Coordinates of C-alpha atoms and ligand atoms in Angstrom, one line a residue:
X1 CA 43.1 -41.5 -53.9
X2 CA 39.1 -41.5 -53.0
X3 CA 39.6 -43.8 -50.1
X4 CA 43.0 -41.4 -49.2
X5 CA 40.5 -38.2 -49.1
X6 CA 37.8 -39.5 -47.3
X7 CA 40.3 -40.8 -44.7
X8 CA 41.8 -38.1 -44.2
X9 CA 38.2 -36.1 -44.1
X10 CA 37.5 -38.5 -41.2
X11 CA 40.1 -37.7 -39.8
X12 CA 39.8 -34.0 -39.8
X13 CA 36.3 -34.4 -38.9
X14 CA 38.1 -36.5 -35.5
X15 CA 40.2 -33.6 -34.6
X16 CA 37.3 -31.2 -35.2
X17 CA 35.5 -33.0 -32.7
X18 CA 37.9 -33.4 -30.1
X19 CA 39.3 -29.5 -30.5
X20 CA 35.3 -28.5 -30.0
X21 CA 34.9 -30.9 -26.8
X22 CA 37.8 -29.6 -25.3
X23 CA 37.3 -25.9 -26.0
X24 CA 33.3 -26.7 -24.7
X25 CA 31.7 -25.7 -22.4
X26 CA 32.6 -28.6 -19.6
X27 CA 36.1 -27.9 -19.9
X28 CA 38.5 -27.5 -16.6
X29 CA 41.6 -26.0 -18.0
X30 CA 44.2 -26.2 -15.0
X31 CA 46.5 -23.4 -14.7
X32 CA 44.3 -21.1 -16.9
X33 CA 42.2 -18.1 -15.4
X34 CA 39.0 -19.9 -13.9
X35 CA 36.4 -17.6 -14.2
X36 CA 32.6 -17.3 -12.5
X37 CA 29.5 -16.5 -13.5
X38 CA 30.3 -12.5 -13.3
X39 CA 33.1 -12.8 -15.2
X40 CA 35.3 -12.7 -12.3
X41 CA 38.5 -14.8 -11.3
X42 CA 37.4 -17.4 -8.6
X43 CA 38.6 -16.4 -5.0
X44 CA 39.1 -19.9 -3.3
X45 CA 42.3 -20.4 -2.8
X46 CA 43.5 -23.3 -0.6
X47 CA 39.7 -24.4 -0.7
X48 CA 37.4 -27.0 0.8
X49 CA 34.5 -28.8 -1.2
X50 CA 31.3 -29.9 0.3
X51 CA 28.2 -31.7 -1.9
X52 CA 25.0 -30.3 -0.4
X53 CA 21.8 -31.2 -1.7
X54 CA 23.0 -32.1 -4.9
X55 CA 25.0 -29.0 -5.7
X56 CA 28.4 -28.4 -5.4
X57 CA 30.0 -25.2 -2.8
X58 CA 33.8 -24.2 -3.4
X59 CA 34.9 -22.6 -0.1
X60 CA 38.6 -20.9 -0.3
X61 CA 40.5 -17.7 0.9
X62 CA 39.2 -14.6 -0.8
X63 CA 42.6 -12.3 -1.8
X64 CA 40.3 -9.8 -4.1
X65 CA 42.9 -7.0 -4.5
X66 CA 39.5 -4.7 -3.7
X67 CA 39.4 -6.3 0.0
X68 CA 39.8 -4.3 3.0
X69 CA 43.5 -5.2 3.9
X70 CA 42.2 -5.6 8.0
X71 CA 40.0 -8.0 7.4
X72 CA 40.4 -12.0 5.8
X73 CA 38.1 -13.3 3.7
X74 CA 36.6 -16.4 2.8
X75 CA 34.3 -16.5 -0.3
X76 CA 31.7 -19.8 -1.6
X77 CA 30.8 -20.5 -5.1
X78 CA 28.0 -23.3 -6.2
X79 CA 28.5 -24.9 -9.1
X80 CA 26.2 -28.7 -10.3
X81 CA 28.9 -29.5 -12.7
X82 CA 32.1 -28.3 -10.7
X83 CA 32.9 -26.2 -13.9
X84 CA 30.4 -23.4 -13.9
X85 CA 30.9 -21.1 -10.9
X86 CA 28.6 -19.0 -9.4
X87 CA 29.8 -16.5 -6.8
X88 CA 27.5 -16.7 -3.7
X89 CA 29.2 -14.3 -1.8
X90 CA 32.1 -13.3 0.7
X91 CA 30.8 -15.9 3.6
X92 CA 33.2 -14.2 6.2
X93 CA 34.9 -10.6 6.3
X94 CA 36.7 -11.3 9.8
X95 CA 38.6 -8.6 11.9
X96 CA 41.6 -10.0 13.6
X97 CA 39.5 -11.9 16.1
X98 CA 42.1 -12.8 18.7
X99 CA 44.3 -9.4 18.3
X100 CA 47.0 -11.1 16.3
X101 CA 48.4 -7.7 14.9
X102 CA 48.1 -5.9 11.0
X103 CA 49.7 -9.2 9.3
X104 CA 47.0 -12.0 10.9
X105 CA 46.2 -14.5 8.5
X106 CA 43.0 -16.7 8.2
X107 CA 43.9 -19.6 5.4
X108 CA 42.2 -23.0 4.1
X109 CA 38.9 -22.4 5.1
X110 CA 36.5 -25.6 5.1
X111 CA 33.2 -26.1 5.4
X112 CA 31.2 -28.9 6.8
X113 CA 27.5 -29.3 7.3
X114 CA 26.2 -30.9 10.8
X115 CA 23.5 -33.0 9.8
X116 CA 22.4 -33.4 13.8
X117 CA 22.4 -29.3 14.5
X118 CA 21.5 -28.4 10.9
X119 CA 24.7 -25.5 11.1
X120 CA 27.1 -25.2 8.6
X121 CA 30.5 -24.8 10.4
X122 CA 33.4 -23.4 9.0
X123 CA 37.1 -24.2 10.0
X124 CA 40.4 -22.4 9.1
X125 CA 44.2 -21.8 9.7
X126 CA 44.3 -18.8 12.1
X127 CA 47.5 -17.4 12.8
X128 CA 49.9 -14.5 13.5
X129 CA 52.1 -13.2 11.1
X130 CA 54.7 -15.5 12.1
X131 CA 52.9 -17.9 11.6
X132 CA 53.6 -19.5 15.9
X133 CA 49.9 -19.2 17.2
X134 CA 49.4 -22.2 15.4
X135 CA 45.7 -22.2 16.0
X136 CA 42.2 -23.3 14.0
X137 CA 39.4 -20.7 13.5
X138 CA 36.2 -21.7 14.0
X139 CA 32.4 -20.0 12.7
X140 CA 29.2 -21.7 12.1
X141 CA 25.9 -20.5 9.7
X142 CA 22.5 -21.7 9.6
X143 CA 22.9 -21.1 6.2
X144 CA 25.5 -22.8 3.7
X145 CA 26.5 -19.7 2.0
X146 CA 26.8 -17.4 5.3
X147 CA 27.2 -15.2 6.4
X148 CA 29.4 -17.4 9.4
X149 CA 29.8 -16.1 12.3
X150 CA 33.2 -16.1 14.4
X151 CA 33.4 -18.5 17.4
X152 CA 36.6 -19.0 19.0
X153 CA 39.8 -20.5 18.0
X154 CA 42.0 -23.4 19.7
X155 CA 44.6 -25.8 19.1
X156 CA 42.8 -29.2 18.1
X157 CA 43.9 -32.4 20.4
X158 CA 46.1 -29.2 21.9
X159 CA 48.9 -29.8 19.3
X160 CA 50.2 -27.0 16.9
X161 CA 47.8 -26.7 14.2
X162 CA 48.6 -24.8 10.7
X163 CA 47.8 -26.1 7.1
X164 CA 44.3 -28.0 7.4
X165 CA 42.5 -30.2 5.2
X166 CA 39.0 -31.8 5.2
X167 CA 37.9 -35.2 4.5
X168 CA 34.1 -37.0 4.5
X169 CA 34.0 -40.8 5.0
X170 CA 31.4 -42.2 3.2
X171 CA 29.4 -43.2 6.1
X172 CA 29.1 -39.2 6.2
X173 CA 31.8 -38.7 9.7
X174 CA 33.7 -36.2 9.5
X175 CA 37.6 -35.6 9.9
X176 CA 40.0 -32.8 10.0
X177 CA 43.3 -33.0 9.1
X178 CA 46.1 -31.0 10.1
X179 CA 49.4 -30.4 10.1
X180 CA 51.4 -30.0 13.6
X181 CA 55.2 -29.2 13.3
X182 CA 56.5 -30.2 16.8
X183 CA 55.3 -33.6 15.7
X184 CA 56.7 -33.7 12.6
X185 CA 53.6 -35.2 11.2
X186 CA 49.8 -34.2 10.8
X187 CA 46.7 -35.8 11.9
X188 CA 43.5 -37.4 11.2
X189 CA 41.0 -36.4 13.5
X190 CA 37.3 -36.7 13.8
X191 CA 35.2 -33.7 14.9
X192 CA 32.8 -33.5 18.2
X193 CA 29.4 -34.3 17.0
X194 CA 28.3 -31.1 17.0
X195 CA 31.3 -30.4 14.7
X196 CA 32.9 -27.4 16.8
X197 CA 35.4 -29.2 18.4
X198 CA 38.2 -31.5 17.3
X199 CA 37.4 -34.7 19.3
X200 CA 39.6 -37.8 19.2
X201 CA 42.8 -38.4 17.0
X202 CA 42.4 -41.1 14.6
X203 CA 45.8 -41.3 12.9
X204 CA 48.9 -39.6 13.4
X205 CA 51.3 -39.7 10.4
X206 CA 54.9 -39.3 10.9
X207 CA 55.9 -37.4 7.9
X208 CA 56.2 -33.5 7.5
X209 CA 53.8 -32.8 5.0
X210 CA 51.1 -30.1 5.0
X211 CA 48.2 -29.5 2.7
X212 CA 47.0 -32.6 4.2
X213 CA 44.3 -34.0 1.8
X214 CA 42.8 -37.8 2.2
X215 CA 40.2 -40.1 0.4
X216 CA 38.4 -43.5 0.3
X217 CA 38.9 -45.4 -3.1
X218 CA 38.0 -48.6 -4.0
X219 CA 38.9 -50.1 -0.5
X220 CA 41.5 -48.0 0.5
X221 CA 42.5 -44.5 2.1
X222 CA 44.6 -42.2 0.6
X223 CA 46.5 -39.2 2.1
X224 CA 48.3 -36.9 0.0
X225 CA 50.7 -33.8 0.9
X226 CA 53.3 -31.4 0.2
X227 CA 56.4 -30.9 1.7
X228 CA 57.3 -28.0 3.6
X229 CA 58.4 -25.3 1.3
X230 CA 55.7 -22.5 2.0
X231 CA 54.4 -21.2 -1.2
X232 CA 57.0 -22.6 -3.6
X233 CA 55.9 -26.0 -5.3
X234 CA 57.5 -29.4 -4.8
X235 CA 57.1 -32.7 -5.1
X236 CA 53.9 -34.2 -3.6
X237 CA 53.5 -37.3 -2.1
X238 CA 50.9 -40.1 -1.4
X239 CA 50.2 -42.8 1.2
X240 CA 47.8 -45.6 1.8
X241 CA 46.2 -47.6 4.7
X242 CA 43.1 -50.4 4.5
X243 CA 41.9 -48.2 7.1
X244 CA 41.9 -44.7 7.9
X245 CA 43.4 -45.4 11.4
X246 CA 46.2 -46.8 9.7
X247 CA 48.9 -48.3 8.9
X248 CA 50.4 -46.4 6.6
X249 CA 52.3 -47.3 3.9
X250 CA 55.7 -45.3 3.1
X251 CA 55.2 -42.1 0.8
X252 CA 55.3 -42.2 -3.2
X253 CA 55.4 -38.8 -5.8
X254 CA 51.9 -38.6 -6.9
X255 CA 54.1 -37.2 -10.2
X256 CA 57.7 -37.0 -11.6
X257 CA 59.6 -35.5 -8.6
X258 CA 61.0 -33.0 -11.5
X259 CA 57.5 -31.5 -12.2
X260 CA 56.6 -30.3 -8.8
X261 CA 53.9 -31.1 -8.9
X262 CA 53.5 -29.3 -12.1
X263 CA 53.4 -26.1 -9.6
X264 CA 50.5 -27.1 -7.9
X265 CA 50.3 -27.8 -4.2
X266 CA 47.7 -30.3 -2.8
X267 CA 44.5 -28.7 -1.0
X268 CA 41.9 -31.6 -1.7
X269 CA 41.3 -35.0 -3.1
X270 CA 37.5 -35.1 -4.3
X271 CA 35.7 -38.2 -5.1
X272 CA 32.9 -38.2 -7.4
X273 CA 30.6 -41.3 -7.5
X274 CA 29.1 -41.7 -10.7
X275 CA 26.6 -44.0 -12.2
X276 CA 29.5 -45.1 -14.4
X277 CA 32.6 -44.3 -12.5
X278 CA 33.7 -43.2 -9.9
X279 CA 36.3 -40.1 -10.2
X280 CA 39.3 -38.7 -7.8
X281 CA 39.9 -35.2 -8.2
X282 CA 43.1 -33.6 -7.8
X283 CA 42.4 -30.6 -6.3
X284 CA 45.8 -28.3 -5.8
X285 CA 46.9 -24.3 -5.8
X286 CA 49.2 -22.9 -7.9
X287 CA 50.4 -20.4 -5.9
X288 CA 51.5 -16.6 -7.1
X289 CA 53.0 -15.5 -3.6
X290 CA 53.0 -11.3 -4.8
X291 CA 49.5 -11.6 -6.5
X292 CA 48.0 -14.3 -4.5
X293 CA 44.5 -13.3 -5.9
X294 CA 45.8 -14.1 -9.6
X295 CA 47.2 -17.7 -7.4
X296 CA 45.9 -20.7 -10.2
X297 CA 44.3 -23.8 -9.6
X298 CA 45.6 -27.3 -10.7
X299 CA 42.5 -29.8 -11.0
X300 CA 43.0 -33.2 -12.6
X301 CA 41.7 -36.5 -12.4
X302 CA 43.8 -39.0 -10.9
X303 CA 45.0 -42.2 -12.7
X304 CA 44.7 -44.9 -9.6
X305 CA 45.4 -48.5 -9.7
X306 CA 46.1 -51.1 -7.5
X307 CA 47.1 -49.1 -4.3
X308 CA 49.0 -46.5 -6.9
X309 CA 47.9 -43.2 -7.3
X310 CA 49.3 -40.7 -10.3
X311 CA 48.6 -37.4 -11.2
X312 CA 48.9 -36.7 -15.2
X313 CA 50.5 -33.8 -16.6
X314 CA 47.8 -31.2 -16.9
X315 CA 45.8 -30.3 -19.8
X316 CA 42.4 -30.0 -20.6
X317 CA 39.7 -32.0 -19.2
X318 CA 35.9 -32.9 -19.3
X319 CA 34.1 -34.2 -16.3
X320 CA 30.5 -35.3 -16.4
X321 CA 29.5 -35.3 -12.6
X322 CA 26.3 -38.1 -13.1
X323 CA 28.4 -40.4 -14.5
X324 CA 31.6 -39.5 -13.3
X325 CA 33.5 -40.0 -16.3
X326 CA 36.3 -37.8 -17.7
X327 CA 38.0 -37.1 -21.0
X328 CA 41.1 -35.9 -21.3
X329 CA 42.6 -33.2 -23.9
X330 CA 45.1 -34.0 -25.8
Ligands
GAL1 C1 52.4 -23.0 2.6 C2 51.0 -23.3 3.0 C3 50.0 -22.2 2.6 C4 50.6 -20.9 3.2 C5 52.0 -20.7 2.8 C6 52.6 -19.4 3.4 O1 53.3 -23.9 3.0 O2 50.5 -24.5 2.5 O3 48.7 -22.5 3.0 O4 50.5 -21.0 4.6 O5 52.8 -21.8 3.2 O6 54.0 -19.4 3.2

């Protein structure tokens, strides 16, 4: 009977512990409102990442209902442990730049930093409201939080450019990625040195996928996408190559084709380095097409093995950034 009781306390006192780490305070809950430090729903949808002097900046389209509906938005958030957000501010407040009429859009803003020119330049998805100009947006900062302002727009390699993605190499190059319909593919493609120009095609990927999202993990790259199904979910798939030029292997569901993607779409695949581990991020919207402020974020990270990469069903997570290890909720 004693030794039934004081099992039984142990293993209250287990549960205990495990409901207070995952209701802590370095908890991702994917799905759930994600709020900052002013109480506020995070605006950055179909973000970019970029690790800058040891803190973290969440770049992503701004759909505050309180925006002036002219103008597109792009807002930044800092954060050191990629849970607590702190608004920086709206980095760009663009007017239709290029006279694309009332129903523009500017979407999947990313930001990299140009170690060379010491500017921050910031690329996004410009387009009509048809969505056929098929362009990129580009603006640059001296300053990492903004405010960015508006250079030009073009179509990179001079190929139909919509959904974009980022990636960083380790050796610190930098690529865009980006999804080109005529094609039916997207590609890998590094930037001009000074970063405002899309420079020389490194991949091409037959495959129409968008939310074009790549990293380097032990050895290999990794592209993940979406199919084609605007802002309802589906299944998302994954590819790898030894090198980022290719080849490609066919594409895999990065989850149970029946989840969708548990109704997230792919926007990023963030590695965190730890001293202990090193840690992919899934990094995907949940989209809410008629409130697209109150759109959700699906962040998990990814189970990857031998050259196979899954995404677990969501639930609660902790992430320690130094080390780079993660616990998951039950
Ligand atoms: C999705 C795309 C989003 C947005 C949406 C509009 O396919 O990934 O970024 O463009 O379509 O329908």
């Amino acid at each position: 009977m004693r030794k039934l009781l004081v099992g039984s306390m142990g293993l209250v006192a287990l549960l205990c512990a495990a409901s207070a780490l995952f209701a802590g305070p370095q908890v991702v809950a994917p799905g759930e409102p994600w709020l900052d430090d002013r109480g506020q729903q995070i605006q950055a949808h179909g973000g970019g990442m970029l690790l800058w002097k040891g803190t973290y900046y969440w770049f992503g389209e701004d759909r505050s209902p309180s925006n002036s509906p002219d103008k597109r938005y792009v807002a930044c958030y800092s954060s050191k442990d990629l849970v607590h957000w702190k608004f920086r501010r709206q980095v760009l407040a663009l007017t239709d730049p290029e006279h694309l009429g009332p129903h523009w859009i500017l979407e999947r803003p990313k930001v990299f930093a140009n170690a060379r020119t010491g500017k921050f330049v910031l690329y996004a998805h410009l387009d009509d409201g048809s969505y056929k100009l098929a362009r990129v947006a580009v603006a640059v900062s001296d300053r990492i939080d903004g405010e960015y302002r508006y250079l030009r727009s073009f179509r990179p390699l001079d190929e139909e450019s919509r959904d974009i993605g980022q990636f960083i190499d380790d050796d610190g190059a930098a690529y865009l990625i980006f999804e080109s319909r005529p094609t039916k593919g997207f590609f890998i493609a590094k930037l001009s040195d000074d970063y405002l120009s899309v420079e020389k095609k490194v991949s091409f990927i037959q495959a129409p996928l968008e939310g074009g999202a790549v990293v380097h993990y032990g050895g290999l790259y990794y592209v993940a996408g979406s199919h084609m199904t605007g802002w309802r979910p589906n299944p998302n798939v994954y590819a790898t190559a030894p090198s980022l030029s290719g080849p490609w292997t066919e594409f895999k569901d990065i989850a149970p084709p029946e989840t969708n993607t548990y109704g997230a779409q792919s926007s990023m695949l963030l590695k965190i380095a730890g001293s202990k581990k090193t840690t992919v991020i899934f990094m995907g919207d949940i989209w809410r097409p008629k409130e697209l402020w109150d759109s959700r974020y699906l962040w998990m990270p990814l189970e990857i093995e031998g050259g196979a990469l899954h995404l677990p069903p969501p639930r609660k997570w902790e992430l320690n950034v130094k080390t780079g290890e993660t616990a998951l909720g039950p």
